[in-house]
PDB file of C-alpha atoms in Angstrom:
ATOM      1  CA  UNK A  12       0.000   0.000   0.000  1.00  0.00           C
ATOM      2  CA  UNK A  13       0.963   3.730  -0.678  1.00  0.00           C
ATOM      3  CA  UNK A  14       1.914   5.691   2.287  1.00  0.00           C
ATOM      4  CA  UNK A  15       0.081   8.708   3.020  1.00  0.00           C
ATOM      5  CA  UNK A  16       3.387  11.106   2.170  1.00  0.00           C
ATOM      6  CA  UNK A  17       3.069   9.697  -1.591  1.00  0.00           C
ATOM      7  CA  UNK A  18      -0.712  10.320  -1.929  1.00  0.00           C
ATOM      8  CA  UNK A  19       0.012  13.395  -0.648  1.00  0.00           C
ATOM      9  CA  UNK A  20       3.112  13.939  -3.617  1.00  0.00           C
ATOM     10  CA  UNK A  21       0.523  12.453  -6.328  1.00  0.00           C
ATOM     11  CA  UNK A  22      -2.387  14.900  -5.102  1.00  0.00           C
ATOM     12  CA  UNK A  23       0.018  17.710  -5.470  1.00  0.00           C
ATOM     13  CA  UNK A  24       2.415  16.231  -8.412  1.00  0.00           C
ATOM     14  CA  UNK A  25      -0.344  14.458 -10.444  1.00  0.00           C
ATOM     15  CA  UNK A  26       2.362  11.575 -10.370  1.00  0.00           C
ATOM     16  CA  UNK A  27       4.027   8.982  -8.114  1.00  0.00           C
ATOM     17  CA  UNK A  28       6.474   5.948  -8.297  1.00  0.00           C
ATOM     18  CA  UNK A  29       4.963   3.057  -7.071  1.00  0.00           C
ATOM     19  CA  UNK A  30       7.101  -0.243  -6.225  1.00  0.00           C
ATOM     20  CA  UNK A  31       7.712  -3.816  -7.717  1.00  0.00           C
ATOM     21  CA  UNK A  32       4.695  -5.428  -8.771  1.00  0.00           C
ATOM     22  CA  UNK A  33       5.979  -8.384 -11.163  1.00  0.00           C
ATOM     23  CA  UNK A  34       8.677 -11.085 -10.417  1.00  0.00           C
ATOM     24  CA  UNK A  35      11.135 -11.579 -13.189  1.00  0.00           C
ATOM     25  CA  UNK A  36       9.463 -14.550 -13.823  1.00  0.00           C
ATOM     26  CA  UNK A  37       6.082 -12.654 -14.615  1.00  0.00           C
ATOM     27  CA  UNK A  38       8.107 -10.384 -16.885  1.00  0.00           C
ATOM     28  CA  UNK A  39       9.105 -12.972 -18.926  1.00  0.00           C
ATOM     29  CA  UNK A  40       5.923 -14.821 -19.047  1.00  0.00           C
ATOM     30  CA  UNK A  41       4.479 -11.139 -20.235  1.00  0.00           C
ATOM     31  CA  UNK A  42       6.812 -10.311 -22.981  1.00  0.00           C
ATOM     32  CA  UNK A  43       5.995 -13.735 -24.766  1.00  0.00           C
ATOM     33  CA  UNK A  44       2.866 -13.449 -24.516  1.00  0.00           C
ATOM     34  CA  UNK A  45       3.112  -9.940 -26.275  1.00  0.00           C
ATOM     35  CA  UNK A  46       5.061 -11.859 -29.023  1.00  0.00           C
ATOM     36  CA  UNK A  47       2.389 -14.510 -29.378  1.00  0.00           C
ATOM     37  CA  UNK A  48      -0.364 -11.691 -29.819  1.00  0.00           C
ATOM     38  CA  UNK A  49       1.581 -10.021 -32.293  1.00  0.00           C
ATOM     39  CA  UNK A  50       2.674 -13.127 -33.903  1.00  0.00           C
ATOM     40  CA  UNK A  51      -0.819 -14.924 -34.573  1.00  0.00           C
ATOM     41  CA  UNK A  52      -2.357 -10.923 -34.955  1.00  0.00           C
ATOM     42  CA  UNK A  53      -5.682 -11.500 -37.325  1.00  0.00           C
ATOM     43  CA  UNK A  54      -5.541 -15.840 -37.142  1.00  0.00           C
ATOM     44  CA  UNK A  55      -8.655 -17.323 -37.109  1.00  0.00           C
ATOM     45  CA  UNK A  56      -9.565 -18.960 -33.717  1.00  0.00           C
ATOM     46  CA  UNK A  57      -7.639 -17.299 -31.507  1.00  0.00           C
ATOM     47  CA  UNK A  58      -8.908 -14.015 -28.960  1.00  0.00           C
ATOM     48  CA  UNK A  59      -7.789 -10.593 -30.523  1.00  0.00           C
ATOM     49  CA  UNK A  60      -7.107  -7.708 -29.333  1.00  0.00           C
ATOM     50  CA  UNK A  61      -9.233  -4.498 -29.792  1.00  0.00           C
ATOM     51  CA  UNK A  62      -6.090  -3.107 -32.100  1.00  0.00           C
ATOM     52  CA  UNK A  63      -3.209  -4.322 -32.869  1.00  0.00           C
ATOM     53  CA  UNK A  64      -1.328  -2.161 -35.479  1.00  0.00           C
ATOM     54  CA  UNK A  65       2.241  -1.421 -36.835  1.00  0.00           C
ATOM     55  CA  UNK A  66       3.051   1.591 -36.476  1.00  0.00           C
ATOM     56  CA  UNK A  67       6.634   1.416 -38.125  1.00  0.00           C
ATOM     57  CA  UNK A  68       7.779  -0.620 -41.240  1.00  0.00           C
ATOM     58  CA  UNK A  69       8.498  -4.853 -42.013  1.00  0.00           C
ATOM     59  CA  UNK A  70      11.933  -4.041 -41.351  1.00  0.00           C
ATOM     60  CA  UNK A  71      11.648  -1.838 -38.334  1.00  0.00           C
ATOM     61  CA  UNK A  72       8.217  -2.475 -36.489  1.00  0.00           C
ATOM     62  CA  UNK A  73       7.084  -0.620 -33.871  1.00  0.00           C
ATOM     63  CA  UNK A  74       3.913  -1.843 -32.519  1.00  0.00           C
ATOM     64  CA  UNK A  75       0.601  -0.693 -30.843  1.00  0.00           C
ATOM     65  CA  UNK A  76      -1.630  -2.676 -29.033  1.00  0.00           C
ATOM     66  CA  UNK A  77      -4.872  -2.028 -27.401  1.00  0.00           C
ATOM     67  CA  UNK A  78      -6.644  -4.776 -24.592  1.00  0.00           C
ATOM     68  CA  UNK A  79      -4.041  -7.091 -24.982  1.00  0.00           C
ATOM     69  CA  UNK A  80      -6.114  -8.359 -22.037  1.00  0.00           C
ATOM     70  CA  UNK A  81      -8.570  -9.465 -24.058  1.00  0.00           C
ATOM     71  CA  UNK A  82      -6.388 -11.506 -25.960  1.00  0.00           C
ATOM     72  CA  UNK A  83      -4.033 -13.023 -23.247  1.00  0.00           C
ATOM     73  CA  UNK A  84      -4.967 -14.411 -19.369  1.00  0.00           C
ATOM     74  CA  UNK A  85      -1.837 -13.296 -18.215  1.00  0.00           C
ATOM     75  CA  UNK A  86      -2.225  -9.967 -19.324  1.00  0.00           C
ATOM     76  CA  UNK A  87      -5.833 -10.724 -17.709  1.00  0.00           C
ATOM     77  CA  UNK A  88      -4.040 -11.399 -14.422  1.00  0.00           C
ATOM     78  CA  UNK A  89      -2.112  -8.404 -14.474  1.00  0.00           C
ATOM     79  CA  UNK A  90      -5.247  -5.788 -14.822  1.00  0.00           C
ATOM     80  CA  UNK A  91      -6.637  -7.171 -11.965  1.00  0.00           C
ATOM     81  CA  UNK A  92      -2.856  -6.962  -9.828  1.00  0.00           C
ATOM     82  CA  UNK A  93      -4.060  -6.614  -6.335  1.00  0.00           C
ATOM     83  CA  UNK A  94      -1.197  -4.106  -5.753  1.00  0.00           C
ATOM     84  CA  UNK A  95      -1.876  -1.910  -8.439  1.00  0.00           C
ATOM     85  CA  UNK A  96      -6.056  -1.778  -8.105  1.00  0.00           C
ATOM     86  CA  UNK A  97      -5.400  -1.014  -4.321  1.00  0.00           C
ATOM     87  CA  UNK A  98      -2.946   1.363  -4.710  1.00  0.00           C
ATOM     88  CA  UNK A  99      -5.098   3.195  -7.570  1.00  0.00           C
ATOM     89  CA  UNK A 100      -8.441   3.031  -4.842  1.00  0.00           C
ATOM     90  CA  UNK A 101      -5.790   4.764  -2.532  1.00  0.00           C
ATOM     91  CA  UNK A 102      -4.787   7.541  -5.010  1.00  0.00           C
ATOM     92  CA  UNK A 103      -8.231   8.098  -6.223  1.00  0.00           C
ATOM     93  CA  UNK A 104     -10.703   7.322  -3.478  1.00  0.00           C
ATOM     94  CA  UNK A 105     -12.881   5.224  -5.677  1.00  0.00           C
ATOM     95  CA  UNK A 106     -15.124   2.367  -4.091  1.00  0.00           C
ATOM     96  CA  UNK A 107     -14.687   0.614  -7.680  1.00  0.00           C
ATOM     97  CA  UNK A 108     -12.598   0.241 -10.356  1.00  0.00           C
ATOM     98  CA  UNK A 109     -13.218  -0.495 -13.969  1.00  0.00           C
ATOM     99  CA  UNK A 110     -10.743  -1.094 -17.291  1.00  0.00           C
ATOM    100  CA  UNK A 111     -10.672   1.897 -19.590  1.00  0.00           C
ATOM    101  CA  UNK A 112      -8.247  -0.308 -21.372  1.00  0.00           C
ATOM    102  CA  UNK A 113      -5.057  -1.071 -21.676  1.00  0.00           C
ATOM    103  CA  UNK A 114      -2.269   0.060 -24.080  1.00  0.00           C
ATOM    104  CA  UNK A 115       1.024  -1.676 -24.771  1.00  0.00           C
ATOM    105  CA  UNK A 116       3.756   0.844 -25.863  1.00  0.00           C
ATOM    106  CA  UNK A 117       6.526  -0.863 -27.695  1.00  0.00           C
ATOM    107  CA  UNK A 118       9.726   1.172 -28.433  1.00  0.00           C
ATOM    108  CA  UNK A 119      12.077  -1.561 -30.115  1.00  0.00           C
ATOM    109  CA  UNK A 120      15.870  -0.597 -29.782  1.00  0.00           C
ATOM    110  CA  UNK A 121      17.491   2.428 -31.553  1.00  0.00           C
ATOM    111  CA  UNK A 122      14.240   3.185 -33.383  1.00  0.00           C
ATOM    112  CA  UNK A 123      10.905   3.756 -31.005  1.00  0.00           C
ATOM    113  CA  UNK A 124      10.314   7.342 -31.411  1.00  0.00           C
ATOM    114  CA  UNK A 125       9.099  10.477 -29.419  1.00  0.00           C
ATOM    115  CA  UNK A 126       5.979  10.593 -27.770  1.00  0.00           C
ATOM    116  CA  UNK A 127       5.379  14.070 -27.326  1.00  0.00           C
ATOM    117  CA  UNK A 128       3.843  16.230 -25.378  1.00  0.00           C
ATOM    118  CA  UNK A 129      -0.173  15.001 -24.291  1.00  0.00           C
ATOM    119  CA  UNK A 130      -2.310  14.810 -21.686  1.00  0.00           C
ATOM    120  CA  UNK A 131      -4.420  11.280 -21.773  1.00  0.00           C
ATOM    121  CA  UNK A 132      -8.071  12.585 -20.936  1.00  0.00           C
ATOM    122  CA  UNK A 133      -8.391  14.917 -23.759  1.00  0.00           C
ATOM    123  CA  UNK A 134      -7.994  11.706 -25.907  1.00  0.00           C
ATOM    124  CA  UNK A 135     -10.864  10.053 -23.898  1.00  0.00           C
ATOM    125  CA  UNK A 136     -13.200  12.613 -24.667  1.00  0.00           C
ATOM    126  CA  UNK A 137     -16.207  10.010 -24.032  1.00  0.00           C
ATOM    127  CA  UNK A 138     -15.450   9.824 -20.760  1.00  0.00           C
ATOM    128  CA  UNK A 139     -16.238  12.188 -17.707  1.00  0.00           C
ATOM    129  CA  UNK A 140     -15.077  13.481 -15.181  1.00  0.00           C
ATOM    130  CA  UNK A 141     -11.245  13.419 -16.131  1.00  0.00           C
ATOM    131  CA  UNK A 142     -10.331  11.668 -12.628  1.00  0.00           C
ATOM    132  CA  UNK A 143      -8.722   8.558 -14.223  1.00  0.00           C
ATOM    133  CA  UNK A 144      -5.546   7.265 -13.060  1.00  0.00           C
ATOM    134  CA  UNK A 145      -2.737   4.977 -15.624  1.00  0.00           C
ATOM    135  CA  UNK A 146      -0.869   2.852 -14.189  1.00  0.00           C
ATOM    136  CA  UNK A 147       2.055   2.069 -16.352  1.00  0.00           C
ATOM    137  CA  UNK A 148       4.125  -1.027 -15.485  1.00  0.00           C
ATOM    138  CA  UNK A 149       7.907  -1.558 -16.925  1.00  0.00           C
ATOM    139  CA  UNK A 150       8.877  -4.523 -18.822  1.00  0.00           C
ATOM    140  CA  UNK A 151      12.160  -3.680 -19.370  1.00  0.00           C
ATOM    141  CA  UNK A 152      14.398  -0.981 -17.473  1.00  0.00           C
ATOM    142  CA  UNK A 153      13.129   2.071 -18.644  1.00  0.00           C
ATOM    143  CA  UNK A 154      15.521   5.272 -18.340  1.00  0.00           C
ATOM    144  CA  UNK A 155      16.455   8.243 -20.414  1.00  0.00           C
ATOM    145  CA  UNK A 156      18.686   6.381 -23.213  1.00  0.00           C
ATOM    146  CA  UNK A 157      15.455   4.047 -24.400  1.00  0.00           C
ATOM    147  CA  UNK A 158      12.764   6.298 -23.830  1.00  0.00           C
ATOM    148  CA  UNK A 159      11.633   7.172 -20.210  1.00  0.00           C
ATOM    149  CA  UNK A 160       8.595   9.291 -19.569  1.00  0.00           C
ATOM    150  CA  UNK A 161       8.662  12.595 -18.667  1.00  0.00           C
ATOM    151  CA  UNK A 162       6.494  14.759 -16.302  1.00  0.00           C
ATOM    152  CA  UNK A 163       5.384  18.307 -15.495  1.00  0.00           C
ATOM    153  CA  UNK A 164       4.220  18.251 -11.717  1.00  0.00           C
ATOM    154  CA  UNK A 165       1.304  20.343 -11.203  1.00  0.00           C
ATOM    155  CA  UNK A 166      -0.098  20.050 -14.699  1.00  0.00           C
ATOM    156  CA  UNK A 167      -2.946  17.828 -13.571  1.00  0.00           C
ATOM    157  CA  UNK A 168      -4.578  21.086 -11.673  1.00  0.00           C
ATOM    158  CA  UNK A 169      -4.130  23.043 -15.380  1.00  0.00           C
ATOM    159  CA  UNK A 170      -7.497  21.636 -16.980  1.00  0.00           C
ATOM    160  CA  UNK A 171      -7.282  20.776 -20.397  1.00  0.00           C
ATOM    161  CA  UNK A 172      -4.497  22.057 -22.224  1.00  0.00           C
ATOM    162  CA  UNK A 173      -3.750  20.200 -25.405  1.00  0.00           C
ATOM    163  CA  UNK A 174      -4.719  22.860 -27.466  1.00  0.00           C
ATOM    164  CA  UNK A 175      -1.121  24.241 -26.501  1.00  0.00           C
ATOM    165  CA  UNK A 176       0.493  21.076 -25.804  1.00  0.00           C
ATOM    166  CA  UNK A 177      -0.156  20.939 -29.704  1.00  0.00           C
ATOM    167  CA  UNK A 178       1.149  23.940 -30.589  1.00  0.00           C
ATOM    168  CA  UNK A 179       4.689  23.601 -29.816  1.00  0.00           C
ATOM    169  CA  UNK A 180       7.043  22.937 -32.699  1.00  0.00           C
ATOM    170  CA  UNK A 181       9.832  21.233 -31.233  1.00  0.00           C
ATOM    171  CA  UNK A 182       9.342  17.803 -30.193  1.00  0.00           C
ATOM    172  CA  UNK A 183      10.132  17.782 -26.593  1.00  0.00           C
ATOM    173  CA  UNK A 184      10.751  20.915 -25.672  1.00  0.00           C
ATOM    174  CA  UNK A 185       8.392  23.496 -23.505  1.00  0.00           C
ATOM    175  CA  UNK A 186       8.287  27.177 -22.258  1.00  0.00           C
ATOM    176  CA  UNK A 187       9.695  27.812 -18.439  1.00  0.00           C
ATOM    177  CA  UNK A 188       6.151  28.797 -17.408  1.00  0.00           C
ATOM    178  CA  UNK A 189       2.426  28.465 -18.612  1.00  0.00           C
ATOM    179  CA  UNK A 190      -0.398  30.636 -17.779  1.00  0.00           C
ATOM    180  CA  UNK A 191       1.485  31.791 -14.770  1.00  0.00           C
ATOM    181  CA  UNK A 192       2.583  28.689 -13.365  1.00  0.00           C
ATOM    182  CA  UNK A 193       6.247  27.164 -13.528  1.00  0.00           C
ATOM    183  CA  UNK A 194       7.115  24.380 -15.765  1.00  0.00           C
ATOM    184  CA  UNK A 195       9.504  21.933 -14.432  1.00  0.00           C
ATOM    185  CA  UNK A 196      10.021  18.614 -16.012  1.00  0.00           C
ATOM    186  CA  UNK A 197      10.793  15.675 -14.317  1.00  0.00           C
ATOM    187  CA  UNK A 198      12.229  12.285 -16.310  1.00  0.00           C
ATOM    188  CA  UNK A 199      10.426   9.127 -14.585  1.00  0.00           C
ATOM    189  CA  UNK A 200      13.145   5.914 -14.654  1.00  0.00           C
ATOM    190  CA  UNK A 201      11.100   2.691 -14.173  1.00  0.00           C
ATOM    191  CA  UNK A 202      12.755  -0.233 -13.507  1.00  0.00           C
ATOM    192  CA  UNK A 203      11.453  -3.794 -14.794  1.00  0.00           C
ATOM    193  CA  UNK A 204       8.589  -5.038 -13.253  1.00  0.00           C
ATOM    194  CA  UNK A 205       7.902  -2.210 -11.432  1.00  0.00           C
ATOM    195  CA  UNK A 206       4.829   0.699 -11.494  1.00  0.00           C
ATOM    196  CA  UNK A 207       4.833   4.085 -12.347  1.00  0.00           C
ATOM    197  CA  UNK A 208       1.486   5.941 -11.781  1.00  0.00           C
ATOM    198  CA  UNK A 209       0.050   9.591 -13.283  1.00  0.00           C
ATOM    199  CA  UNK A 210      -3.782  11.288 -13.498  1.00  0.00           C
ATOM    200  CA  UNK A 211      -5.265  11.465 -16.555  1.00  0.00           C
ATOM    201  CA  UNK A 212      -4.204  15.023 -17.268  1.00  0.00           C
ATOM    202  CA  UNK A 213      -0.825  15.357 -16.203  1.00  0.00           C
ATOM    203  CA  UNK A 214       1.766  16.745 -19.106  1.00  0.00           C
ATOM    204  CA  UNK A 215       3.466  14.031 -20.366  1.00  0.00           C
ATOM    205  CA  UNK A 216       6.104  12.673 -23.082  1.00  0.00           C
ATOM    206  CA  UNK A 217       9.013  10.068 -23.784  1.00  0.00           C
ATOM    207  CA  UNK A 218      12.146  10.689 -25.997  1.00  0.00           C
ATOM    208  CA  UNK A 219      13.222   8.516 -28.714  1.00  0.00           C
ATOM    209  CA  UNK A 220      14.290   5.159 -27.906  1.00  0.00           C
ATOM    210  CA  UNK A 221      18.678   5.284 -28.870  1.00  0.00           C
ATOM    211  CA  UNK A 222      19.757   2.497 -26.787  1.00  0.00           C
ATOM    212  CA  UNK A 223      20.688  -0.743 -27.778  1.00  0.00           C
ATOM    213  CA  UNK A 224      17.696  -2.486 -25.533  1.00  0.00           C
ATOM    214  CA  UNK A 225      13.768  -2.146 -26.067  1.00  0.00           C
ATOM    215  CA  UNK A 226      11.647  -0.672 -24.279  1.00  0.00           C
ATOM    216  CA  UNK A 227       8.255  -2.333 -23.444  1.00  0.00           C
ATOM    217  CA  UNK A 228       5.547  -1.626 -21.268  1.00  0.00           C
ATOM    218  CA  UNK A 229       1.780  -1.338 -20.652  1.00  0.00           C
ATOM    219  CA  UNK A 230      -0.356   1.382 -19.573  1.00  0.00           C
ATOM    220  CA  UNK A 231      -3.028  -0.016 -17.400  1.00  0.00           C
ATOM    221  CA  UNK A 232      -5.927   3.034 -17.587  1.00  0.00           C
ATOM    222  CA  UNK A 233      -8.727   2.865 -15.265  1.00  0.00           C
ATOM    223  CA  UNK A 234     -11.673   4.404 -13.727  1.00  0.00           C
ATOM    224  CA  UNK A 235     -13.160   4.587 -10.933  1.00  0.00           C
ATOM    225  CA  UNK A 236     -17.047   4.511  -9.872  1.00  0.00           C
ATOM    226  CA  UNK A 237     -17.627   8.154 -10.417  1.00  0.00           C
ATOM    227  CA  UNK A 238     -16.926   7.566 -14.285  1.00  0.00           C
ATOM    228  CA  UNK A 239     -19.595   8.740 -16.887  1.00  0.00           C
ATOM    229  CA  UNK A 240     -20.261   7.801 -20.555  1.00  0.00           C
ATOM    230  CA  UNK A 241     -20.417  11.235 -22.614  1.00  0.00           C
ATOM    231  CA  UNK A 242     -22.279  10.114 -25.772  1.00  0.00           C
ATOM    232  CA  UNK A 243     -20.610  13.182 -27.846  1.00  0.00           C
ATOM    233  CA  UNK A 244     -17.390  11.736 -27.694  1.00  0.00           C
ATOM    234  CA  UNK A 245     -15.753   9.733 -29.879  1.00  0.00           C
ATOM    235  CA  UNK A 246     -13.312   6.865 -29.327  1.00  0.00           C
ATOM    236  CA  UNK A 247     -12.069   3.122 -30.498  1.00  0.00           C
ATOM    237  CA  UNK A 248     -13.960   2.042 -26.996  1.00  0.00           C
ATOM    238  CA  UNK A 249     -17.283   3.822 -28.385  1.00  0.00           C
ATOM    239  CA  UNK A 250     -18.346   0.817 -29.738  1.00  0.00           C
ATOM    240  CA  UNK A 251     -18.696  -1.358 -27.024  1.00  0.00           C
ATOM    241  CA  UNK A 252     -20.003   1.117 -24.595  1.00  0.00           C
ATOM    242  CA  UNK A 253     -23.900   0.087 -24.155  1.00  0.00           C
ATOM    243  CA  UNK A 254     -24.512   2.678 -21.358  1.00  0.00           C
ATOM    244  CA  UNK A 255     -26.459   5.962 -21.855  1.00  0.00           C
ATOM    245  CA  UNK A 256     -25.423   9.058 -22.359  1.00  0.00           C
ATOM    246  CA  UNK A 257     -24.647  10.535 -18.829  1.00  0.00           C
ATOM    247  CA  UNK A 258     -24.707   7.027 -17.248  1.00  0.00           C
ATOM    248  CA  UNK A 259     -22.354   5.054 -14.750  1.00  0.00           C
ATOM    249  CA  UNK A 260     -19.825   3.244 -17.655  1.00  0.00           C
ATOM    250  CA  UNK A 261     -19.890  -0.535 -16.978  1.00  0.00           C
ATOM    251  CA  UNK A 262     -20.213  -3.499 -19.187  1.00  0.00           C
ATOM    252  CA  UNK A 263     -18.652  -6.876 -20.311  1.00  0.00           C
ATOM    253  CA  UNK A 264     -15.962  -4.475 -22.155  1.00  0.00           C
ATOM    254  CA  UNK A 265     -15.197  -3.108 -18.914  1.00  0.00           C
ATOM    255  CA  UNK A 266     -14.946  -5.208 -16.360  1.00  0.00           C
ATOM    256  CA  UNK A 267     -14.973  -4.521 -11.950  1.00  0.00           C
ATOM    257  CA  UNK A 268     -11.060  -4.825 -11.500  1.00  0.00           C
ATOM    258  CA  UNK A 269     -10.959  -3.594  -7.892  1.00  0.00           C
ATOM    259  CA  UNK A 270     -14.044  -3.773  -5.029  1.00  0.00           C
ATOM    260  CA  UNK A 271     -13.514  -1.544  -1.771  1.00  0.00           C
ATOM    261  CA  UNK A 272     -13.957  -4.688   1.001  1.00  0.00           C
TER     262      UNK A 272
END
């Protein structure tokens, strides 16, 4: 469990280092199973993912997944971590959590490029409020030389900003200040297996990947009880939301992860 000095930094910071949450031997078992998804990607009889893309070229893939969960029980396993769904009740003060979904983010060695600049909520525009919470878990050691994220601590308290966040030319770089309040960016090192957590509208980006190792990981995204389907949105998940507009999102799409005992 968290202690109450980092909820405090993640109330105030909009981010937080959690600890270990995977044995090596549940890293391993993880990073096959994202090789047998993206080997047998669009065979008949076997469970697919929602999307499963390349993103690069033959030669130099760089792949995108979405609910791997879906398509793997140890993936499965891991979205309902007991760690991670208690830790994410602590941060957020939800009675319930649900899968948003999941996203692996695959930055294979000296060619997984920039991320820049985003907020996550802003992409999730069917959703509301904007109190979700990602927790991203490390596959690999993750530092600056293959593609670490980066944070702006505060930015969660900023609203909705990717109106700018869009606007700036250079790949990774931003102003000292915005709107009055100080910009200063923090790189996030994960080691393998553990958890990095952020809220669903903190600033953040990774750098290219130039190291000789990849970089894999998964963004768990979830929600908690208060979460709301907003019909006027639009996103991949639209289509399996069976809610109304304005109603508590549930469903066999998104299923209880985390229930307060």
């Amino acid at each position: 469990m968290l202690t109450e000095e980092q909820i405090a930094a993640f109330r105030a910071d909009g981010f937080i280092k959690g600890g270990r949450v995977l044995d090596d031997a549940e890293v391993d078992e993880l990073r096959a199973e994202m090789e047998r998804v993206i080997d047998h990607r669009d065979k008949d009889g076997v469970a697919q993912p929602v999307l499963l893309s390349n993103l690069g070229s033959e030669q130099r893939p760089v792949w995108q997944i979405v609910n791997i969960w879906q398509a793997s029980e140890p993936f499965a396993r891991l979205i309902r971590n007991p760690r991670i769904t208690e830790e994410i009740a602590q941060l957020t003060g939800a009675a319930e959590l649900r899968i948003w979904h999941d996203q692996i983010q695959y930055k294979p060695a000296e060619q997984g490029g920039t991320n820049t600049w985003h907020q996550d909520a802003p992409l999730w525009p069917v959703l509301r409020p904007n109190t979700q919470v990602t927790a991203w878990v490390a596959l690999d050691d993750v530092d600056e030389t293959n593609g670490c994220m980066s944070m702006v601590p505060g930015s969660h308290t900023w609203g909705d900003q990717m109106d700018f966040l869009h606007s700036i030319d250079a790949a990774f770089e931003l102003p000292p200040t915005y709107q009055g309040n100080e910009i200063d960016i923090k790189t996030r090192p994960v080691a393998k297996g553990e958890v990095h957590y952020h809220h669903s509208l903190t600033w953040h980006g990774s750098h290219n990947n130039t190291s000789s190792r990849p970089r894999r990981a998964i963004a768990i995204h979830l929600m908690g009880d208060d979460t709301q389907f907003a019909a006027s949105g639009n996103h991949v998940m639209k289509q399996f939301i069976t809610v109304p507009d304005g109603a508590k999102l549930e469903g066999d799409a998104f299923p209880v992860v985390y229930r307060r005992p």
